Coordinates of C-alpha atoms in Angstrom, one line a residue:
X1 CA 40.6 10.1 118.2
X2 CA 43.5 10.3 116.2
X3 CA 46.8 7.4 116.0
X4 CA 49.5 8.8 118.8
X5 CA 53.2 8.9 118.4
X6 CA 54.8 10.2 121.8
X7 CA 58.1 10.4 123.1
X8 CA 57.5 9.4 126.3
X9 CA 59.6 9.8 129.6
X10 CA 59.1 7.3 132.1
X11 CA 60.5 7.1 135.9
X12 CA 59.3 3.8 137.8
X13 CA 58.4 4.6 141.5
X14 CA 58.4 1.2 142.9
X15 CA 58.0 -2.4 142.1
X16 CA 56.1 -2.5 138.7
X17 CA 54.6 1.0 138.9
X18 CA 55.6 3.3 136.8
X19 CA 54.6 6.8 135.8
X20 CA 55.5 8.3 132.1
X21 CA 54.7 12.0 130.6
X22 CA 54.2 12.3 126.7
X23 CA 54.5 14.6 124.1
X24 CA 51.9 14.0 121.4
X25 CA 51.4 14.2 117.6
X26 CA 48.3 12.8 116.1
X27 CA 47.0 11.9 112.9
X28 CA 43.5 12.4 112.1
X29 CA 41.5 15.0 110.0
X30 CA 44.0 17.1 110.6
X31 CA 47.3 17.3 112.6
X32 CA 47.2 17.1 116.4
X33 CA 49.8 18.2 119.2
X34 CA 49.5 18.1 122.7
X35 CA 50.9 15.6 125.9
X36 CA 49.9 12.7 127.8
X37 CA 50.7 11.6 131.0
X38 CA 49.9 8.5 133.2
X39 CA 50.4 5.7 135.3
X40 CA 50.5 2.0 134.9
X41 CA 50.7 -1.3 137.3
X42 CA 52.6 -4.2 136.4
X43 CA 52.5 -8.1 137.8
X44 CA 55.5 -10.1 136.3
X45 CA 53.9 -13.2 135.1
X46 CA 57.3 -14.8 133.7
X47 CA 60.6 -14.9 133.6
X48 CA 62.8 -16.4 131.1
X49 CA 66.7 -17.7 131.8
X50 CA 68.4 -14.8 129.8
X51 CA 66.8 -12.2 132.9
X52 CA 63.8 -11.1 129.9
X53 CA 60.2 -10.7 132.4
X54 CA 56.4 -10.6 131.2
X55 CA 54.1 -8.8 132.9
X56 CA 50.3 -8.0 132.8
X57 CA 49.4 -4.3 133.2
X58 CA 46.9 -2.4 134.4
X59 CA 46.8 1.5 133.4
X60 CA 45.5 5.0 132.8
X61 CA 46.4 7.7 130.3
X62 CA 44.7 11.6 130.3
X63 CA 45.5 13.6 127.7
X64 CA 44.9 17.0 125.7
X65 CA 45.6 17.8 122.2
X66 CA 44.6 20.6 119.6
X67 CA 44.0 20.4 116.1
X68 CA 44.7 23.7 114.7
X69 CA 42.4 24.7 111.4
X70 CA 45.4 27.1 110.6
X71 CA 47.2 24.2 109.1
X72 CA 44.7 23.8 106.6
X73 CA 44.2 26.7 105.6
X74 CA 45.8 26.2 102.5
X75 CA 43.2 23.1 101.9
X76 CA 40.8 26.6 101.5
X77 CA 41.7 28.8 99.0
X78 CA 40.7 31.9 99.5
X79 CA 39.5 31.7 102.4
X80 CA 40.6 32.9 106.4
X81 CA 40.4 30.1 109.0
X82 CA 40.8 30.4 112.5
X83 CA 40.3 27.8 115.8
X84 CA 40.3 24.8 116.8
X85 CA 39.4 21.5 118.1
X86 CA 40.5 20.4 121.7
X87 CA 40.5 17.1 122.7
X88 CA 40.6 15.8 126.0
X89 CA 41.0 11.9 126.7
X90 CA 40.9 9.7 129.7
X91 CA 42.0 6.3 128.6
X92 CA 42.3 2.7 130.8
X93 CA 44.7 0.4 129.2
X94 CA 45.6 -3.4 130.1
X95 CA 48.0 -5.5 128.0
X96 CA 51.1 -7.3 128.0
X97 CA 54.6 -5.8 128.4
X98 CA 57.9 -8.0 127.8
X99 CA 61.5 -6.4 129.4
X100 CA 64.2 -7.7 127.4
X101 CA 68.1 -8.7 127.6
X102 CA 69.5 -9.1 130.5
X103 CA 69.0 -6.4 132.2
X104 CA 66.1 -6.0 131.0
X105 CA 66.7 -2.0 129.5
X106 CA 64.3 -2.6 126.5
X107 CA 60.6 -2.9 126.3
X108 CA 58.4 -4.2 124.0
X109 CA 54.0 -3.9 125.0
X110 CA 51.0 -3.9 123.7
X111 CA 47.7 -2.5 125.5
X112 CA 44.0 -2.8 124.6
X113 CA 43.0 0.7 125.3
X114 CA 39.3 2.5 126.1
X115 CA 37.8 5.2 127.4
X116 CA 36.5 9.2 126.5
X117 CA 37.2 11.8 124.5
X118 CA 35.8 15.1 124.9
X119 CA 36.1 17.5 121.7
X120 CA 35.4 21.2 121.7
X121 CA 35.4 22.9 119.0
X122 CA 35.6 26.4 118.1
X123 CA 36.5 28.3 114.8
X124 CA 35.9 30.9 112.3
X125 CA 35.7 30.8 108.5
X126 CA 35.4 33.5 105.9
X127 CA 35.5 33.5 102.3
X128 CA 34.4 36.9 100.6
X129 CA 34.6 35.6 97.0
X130 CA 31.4 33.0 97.9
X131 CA 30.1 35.9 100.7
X132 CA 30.7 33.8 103.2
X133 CA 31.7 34.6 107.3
X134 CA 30.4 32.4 109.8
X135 CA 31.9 31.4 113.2
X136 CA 30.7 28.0 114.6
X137 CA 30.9 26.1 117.9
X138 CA 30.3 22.4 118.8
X139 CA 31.2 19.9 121.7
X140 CA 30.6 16.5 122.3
X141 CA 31.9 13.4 123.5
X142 CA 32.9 9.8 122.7
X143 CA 34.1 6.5 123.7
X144 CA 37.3 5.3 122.2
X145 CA 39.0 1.6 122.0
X146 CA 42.0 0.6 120.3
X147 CA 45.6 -1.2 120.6
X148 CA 48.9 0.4 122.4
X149 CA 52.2 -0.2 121.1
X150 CA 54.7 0.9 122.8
X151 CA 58.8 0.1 122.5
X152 CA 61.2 1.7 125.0
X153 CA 64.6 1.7 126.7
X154 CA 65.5 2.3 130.1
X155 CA 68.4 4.7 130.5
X156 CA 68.9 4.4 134.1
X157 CA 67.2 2.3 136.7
X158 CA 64.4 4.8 137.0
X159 CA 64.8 6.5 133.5
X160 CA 63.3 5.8 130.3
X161 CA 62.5 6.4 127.1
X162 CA 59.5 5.2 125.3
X163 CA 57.9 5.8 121.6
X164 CA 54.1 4.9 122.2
X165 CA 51.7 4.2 118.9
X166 CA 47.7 4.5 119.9
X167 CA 45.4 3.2 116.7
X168 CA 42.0 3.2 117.8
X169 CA 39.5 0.6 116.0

């Protein structure tokens, strides 16, 4: 699995749930894009005399993203690659969130993280200087832990934004 940075939108439905959709860019062996969306439970466990809350919560992420080996291909010379790897993650997360100021519009969190990544991949290289043309295929899957960080700012009552960082151990 690959670090995350998302821009996330996130619209509360009720008394500490909330539900948030991400666009994704990872960081791994090679560059990753996709999206993210899920859902997470909050219990206030504080409150401070400025109006700032802590809460515990309780959540779950699913995700896709592809690495495409066309980016690289320069990393080949001479060569003509094709395909690429599809990741698809289901991820639990509990941590601590903090809602700060008074009225409480930015966020600050941080999530332990784990789950399973599925990764598919499928691809094509060809080189004809070194007489090589093979395609290949390989799928498998893993389990992934890590910390969440995310910072954010509510726009309206039921709006957000959010930038969410996923580093996996």
């Amino acid at each position: 699995m690959s670090a995350l940075l998302g821009a996330v939108v996130a619209a509360t439905l009720g008394v500490g749930l909330e539900v948030d959709v991400s666009a994704a860019y990872g960081v791994g062996s090679r560059p990753a894009f996709g999206g993210f969306a899920g859902i997470t439970a909050s219990e206030q466990l504080w409150e401070a005399p400025g109006g700032a809350t802590g809460s515990l919560d309780f959540g779950f992420l699913a995700g896709y993203q592809a690495e495409p080996y066309a980016l690289q291909a320069a990393a080949v010379p001479e060569a003509r690659v094709s395909g690429a790897t599809h990741r698809f993650e289901g991820l639990f997360l509990v941590g601590h969130s903090a809602r700060l100021l008074s009225s409480r519009r930015l966020l600050i969190a941080v999530h332990l993280f784990g789950g399973w990544a599925h990764v598919v991949l499928r691809g094509a290289l060809s080189n004809d200087a070194l007489g090589i043309s093979r395609d290949y295929a390989a799928d498998g899957g893993l389990l992934v832990t890590g910390l969440g960080l995310t910072v954010g700012f509510r726009l309206t009552e039921s709006v957000g934004i959010n930038a969410r960082l996923l580093a996996p151990f």
